[in-house]
C-alpha angles and dihedrals in degrees: 000000000000124000090248092053091048090053091051091048092048092049090053093050103032098100091052093047096049117099131181122265116233135199088255099053146347117254121247109265122248089241093057094044091054093044092053091049095047090046090054094047095044097046106023090224115165122255088248090057092048088050089067094041097052101022092235128132118266093237089046091054091048091053093046093051095048094045094047093047091052090048092050090054094047098043103039105031096090092044101049103021108029124168104270121242127207093273090049091054089052091052090050091049091051089051093052092048091050096047104032104016092235107134126214091016115145100179150339116248131204143130130243124203112226110204114235137173111267108267114232117266092003098124110196097329093110097035109109135198090264088066101250137091117266150148120227130245107199110192143179112204137184131226091271090063091251123138114245102178129001137188114199134185108037119145115271091232092062118096119242092242093054091047090051093048093051096040124099088244093056093044092050091047092053090047092048091240099128092089092240114175121256115273115276136188119270114254111286093357127127093194124106120297117276124219122240109263145194118227117224142159129261092277090079129071120251114248137155090272100033119065123197131175126274113261112269095243121095095003119175125190092270093056093042090053091052091050090049093049091046092051090051088060096039094055091078094072091048091050091047090056089049092051090047094051095046096046095043101041094185083093092060090082138025117293105242096210141082119284092254093057091040088056090054090052093050092047091052093048092050091052093045090049091058091040093056092043087057101040100030098034114162116252091232131036114268114253108223118189112235130182117246096220123094097233117150131193127261117273102253094178111038111209131207120262108299120242122262092249093060092045091051092052092049091049090050091055092043091054092047094053092062096048121096089249095053105029125104118222093233102039097098091050090049097053092045093050096241131129132207 
């Protein structure tokens, strides 16, 4: 984080980090409170380690971190992660088409398991399929690696699809309350209008607004091309999680705190991720290596047979990607594993 960005962040939080001095002691300054919190989030050092670095009590540091994280979420959420409107979705869709050549895409969706210490008396609720205890960060991101909508705090044992269905994001999507734009024709196409969609992996159910890859059995070139084009759009959520974990290294190890405080830490890191993407944006687009094959992950949460509406939308995109208007010059080489 640059000095300028730190000053902007401090100005936004100063009133909430300022406490009254007493005759017994002087309060900890807002600058130090924010520094301690950012140090914890950026390094993942334990509270005991920060105790020696800042000469503050361990319980005091714990209280500072939790309070500041909660304040970051409350004060900056509307500024750096507002609820998108119809024009915002159009801007996101244009960004995806420019960067990944997937039209009418308004976000990439996936879940990330955040490792936590096993909560007492929790049984196997937080034990995930990767064989460790976690809570889930479910996120929808744009082509600038910024988080659009997040759902934080679900049990690690719960599948991504179930979390999405029960989340406010999933409920609003099913009820058509996300303010998505009206369907429009794909670029250069004379076919019927296509709805705006979210790209996701095979852990999510296919629907008119959520696209997942074709199953890996009996794939022809048309289906392989669709899977390849889908994976080009879906990579942004994977890269966003990678950027988040490497910038805020508290996620490099298990969070030694209760799930409620861990949720506050994750919320703060999500907001700070967007904040630094806005105020410390790189001068050039990041070049992220990406495999040229169309491999997709295993379906960890098999779904029932998708509805005809979702199948029809997927077929519409699959047909478009093999037309002269929608095809990429290198897509056949990519799915066949060849290079020029």
